[in-house]
C-alpha atoms as a printed R data frame, in Angstrom:
    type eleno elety resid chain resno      x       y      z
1   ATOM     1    CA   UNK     A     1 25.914 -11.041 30.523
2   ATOM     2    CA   UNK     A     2 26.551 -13.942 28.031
3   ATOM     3    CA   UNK     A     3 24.719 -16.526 27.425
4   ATOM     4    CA   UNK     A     4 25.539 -19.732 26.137
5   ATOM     5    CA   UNK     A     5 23.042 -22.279 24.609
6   ATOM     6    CA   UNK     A     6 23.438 -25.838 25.131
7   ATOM     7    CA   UNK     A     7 21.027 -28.382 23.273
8   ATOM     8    CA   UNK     A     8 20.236 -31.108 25.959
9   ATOM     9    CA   UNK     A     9 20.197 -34.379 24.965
10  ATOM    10    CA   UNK     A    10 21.279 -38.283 26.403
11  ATOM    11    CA   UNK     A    11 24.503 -38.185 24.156
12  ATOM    12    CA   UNK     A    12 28.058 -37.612 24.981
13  ATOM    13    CA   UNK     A    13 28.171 -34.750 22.522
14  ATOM    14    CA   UNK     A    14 25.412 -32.603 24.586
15  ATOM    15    CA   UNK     A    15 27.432 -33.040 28.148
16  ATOM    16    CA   UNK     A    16 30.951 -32.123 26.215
17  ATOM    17    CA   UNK     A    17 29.127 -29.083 24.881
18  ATOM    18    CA   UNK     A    18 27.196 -28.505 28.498
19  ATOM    19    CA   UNK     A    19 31.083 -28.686 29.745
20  ATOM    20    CA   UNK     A    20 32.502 -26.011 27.640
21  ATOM    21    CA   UNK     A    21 29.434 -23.541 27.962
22  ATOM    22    CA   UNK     A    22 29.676 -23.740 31.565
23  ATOM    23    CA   UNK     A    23 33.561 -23.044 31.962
24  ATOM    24    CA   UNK     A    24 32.661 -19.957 29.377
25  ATOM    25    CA   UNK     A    25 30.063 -18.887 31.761
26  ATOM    26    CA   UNK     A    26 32.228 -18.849 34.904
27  ATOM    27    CA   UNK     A    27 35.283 -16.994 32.838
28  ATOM    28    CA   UNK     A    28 32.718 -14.112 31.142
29  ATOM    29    CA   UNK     A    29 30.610 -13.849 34.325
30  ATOM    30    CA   UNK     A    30 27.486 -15.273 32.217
31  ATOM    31    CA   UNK     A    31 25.312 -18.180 32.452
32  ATOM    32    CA   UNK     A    32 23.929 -21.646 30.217
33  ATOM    33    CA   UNK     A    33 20.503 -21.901 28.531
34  ATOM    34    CA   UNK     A    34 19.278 -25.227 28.222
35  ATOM    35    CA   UNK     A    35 17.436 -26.241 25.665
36  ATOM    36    CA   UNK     A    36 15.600 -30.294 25.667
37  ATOM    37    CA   UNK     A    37 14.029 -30.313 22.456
38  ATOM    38    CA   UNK     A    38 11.659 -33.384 22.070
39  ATOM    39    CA   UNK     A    39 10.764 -34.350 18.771
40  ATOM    40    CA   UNK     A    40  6.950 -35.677 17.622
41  ATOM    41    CA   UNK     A    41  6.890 -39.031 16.780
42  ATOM    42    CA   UNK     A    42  5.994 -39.202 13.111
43  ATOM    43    CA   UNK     A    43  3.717 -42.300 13.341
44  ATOM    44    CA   UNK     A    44  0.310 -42.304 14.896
45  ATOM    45    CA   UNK     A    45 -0.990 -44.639 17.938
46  ATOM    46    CA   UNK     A    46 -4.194 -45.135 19.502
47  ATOM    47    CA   UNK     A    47 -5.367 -41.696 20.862
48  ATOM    48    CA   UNK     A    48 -4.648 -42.622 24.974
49  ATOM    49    CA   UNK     A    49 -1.634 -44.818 23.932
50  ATOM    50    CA   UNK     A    50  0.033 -41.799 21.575
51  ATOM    51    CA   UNK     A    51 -0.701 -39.231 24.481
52  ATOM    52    CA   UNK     A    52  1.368 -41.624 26.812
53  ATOM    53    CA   UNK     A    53  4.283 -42.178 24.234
54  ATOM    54    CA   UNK     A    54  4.651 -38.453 23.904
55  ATOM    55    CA   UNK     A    55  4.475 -37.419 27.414
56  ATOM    56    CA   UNK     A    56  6.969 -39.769 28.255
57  ATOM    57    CA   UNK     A    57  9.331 -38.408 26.264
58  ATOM    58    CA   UNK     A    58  8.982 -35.094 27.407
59  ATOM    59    CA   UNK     A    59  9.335 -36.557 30.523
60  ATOM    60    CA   UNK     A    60 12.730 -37.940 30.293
61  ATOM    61    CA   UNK     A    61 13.389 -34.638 28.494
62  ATOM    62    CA   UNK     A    62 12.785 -32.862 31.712
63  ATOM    63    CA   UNK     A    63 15.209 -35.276 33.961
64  ATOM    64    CA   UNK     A    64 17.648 -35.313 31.434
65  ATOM    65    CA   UNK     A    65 17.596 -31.274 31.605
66  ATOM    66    CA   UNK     A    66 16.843 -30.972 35.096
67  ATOM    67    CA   UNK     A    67 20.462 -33.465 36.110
68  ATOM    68    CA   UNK     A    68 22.184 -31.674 33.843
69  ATOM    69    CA   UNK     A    69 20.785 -28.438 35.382
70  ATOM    70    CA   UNK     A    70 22.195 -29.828 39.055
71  ATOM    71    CA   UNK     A    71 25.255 -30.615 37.960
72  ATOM    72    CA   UNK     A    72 25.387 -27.232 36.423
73  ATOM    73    CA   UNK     A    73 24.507 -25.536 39.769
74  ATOM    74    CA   UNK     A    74 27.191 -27.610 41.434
75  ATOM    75    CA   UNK     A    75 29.971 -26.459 39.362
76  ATOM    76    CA   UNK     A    76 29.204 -23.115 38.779
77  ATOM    77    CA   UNK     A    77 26.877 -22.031 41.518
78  ATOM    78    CA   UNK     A    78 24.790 -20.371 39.180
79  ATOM    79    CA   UNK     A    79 21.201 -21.806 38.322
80  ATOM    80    CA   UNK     A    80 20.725 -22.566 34.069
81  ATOM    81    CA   UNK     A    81 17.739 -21.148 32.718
82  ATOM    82    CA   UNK     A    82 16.031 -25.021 31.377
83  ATOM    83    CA   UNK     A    83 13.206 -24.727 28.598
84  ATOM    84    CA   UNK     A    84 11.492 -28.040 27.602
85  ATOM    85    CA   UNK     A    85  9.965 -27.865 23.498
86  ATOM    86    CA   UNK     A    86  8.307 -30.222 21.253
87  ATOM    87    CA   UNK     A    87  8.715 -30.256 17.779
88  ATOM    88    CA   UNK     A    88 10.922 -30.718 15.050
89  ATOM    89    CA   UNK     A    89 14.026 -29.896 16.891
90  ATOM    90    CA   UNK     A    90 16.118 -27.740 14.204
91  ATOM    91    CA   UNK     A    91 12.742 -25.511 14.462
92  ATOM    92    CA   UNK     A    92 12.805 -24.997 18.104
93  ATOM    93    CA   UNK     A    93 16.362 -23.974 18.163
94  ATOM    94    CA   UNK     A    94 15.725 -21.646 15.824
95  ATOM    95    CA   UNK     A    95 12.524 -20.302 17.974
96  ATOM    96    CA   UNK     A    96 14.476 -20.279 20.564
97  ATOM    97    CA   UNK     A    97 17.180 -18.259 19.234
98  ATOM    98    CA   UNK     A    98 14.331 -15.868 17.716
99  ATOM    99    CA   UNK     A    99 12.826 -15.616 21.518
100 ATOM   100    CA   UNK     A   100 16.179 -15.073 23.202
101 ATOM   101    CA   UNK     A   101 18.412 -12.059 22.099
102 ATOM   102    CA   UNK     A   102 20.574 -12.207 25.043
103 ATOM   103    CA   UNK     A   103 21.858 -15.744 23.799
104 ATOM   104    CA   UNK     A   104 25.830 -15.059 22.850
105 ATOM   105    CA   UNK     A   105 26.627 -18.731 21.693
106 ATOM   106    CA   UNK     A   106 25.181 -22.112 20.286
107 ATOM   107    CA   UNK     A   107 26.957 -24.469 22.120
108 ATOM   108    CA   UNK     A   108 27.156 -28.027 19.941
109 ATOM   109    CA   UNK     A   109 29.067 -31.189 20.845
110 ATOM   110    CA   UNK     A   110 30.285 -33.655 17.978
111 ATOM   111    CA   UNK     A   111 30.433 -37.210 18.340
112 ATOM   112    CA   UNK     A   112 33.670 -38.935 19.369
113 ATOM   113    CA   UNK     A   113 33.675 -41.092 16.125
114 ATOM   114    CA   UNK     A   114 31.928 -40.829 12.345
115 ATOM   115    CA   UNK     A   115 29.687 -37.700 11.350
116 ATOM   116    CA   UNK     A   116 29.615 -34.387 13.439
117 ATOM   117    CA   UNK     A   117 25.779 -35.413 13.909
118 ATOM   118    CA   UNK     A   118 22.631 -33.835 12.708
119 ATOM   119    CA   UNK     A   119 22.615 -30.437 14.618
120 ATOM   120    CA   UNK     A   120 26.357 -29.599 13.685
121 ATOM   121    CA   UNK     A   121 25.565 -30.595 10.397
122 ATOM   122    CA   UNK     A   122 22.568 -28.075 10.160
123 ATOM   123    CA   UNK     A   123 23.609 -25.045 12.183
124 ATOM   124    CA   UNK     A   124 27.181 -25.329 11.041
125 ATOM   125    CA   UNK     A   125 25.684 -24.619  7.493
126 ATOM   126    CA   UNK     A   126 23.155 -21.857  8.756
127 ATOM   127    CA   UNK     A   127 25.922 -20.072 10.785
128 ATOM   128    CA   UNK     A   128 25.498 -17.234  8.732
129 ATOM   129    CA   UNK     A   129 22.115 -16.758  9.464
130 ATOM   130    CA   UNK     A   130 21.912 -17.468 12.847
131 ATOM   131    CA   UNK     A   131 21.994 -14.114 15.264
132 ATOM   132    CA   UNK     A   132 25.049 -15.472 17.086
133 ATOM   133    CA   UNK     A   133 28.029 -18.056 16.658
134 ATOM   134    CA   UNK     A   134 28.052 -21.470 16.379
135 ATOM   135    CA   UNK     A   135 30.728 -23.162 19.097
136 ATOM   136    CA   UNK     A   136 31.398 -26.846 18.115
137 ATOM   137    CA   UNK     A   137 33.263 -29.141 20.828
138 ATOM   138    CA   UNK     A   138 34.843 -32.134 19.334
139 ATOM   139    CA   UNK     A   139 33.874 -35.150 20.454
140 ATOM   140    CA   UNK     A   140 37.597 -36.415 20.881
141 ATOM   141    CA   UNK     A   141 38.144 -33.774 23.037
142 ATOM   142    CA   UNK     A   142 38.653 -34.645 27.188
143 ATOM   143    CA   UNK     A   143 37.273 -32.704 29.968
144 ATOM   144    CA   UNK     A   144 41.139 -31.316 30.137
145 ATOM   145    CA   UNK     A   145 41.087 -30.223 26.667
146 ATOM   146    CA   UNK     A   146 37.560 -28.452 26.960
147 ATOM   147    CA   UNK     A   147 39.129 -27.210 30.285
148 ATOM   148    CA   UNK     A   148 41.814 -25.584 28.680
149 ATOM   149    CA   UNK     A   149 40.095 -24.191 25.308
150 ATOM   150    CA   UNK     A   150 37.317 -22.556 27.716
C-alpha cells in the first residue's frame, strides 16, 4: 500500500498538498499520513505560563490535524493515520520518515505567491537523501489542476 505524507499545517500550501495525497491514495489503493509538527518556542516564560503557551499550540496542532483528518475520511472513506510532534520541525519529518518505511511520498504544498516556503526549500535540497520522493504542489495550482495531475 502507498503511503503519502502530508505536513499539516494552517496554510494553503498544507491543504493543496493534503488534496493531491488524497486523490493519489484513492487512485493507488493507499492512504495519507499526517504529520502536525509543532515547533518549541525559542524564548523562555514563566514556568506555568511557558507550559500553557506550549500546550496550546499542540493543541491547535491536534484540531488542525484532526479537521483535516475528517475531511479526509469524507472524501476518501479511508481514516489518515495523524501523529502530533514537537520540535524543530525539519527534524521530526525526518524522524518520521526514519520511523515509517512504508511512507511512498512527501507530500509539500508551495505558496501561491513569493518563495516555495521553508519545507520545500529544505527537503527539495535533501531529496537525495531522503528514503522516498519529494511531491511539490504549486501553490497556483486549483483543486481542478491537482484533480487532474493526481
Amino acid at each position: 500500500m502507498r503511503i503519502y505524507l502530508v505536513i499539516m499545517d494552517e496554510t494553503p500550501e498544507a491543504l493543496k498538498a493534503l488534496r493531491f495525497a488524497s486523490r493519489r491514495a484513492m487512485k493507488t489503493g493507499g492512504n495519507v499520513h499526517i504529520l502536525a509538527p509543532v515547533q518549541r518556542e525559542s524564548f523562555n516564560a514563566f514556568g506555568g505560563v511557558q507550559a500553557t503557551i506550549e500546550q496550546e499550540a499542540l493543541d491547535r496542532a491536534e484540531v488542525i490535524a484532526h479537521s483535516a483528518a475528517g475531511s479526509l475520511f469524507a472524501e476518501i472513506g479511508k481514516m489518515p493515520v495523524i501523529a502530533v510532534r514537537t520540535g524543530d520541525t525539519q527534524k521530526v519529518i525526518r524522524q518520521y520518515l526514519d520511523e515509517h518505511a512504508e511512507v511512498a511520498a512527501l507530500v509539500l504544498g508551495t505558496a501561491a505567491e513569493g518563495g516555495p516556503g521553508p519545507l520545500v526549500t529544505y527537503f527539495s535540497g535533501q531529496a537525495g537523501a531522503l528514503p522516498c520522493p519529494v511531491y511539490i504542489v504549486p501553490g497556483t495550482f486549483t483543486d481542478e489542476d491537482i484533480d487532474r495531475l493526481a
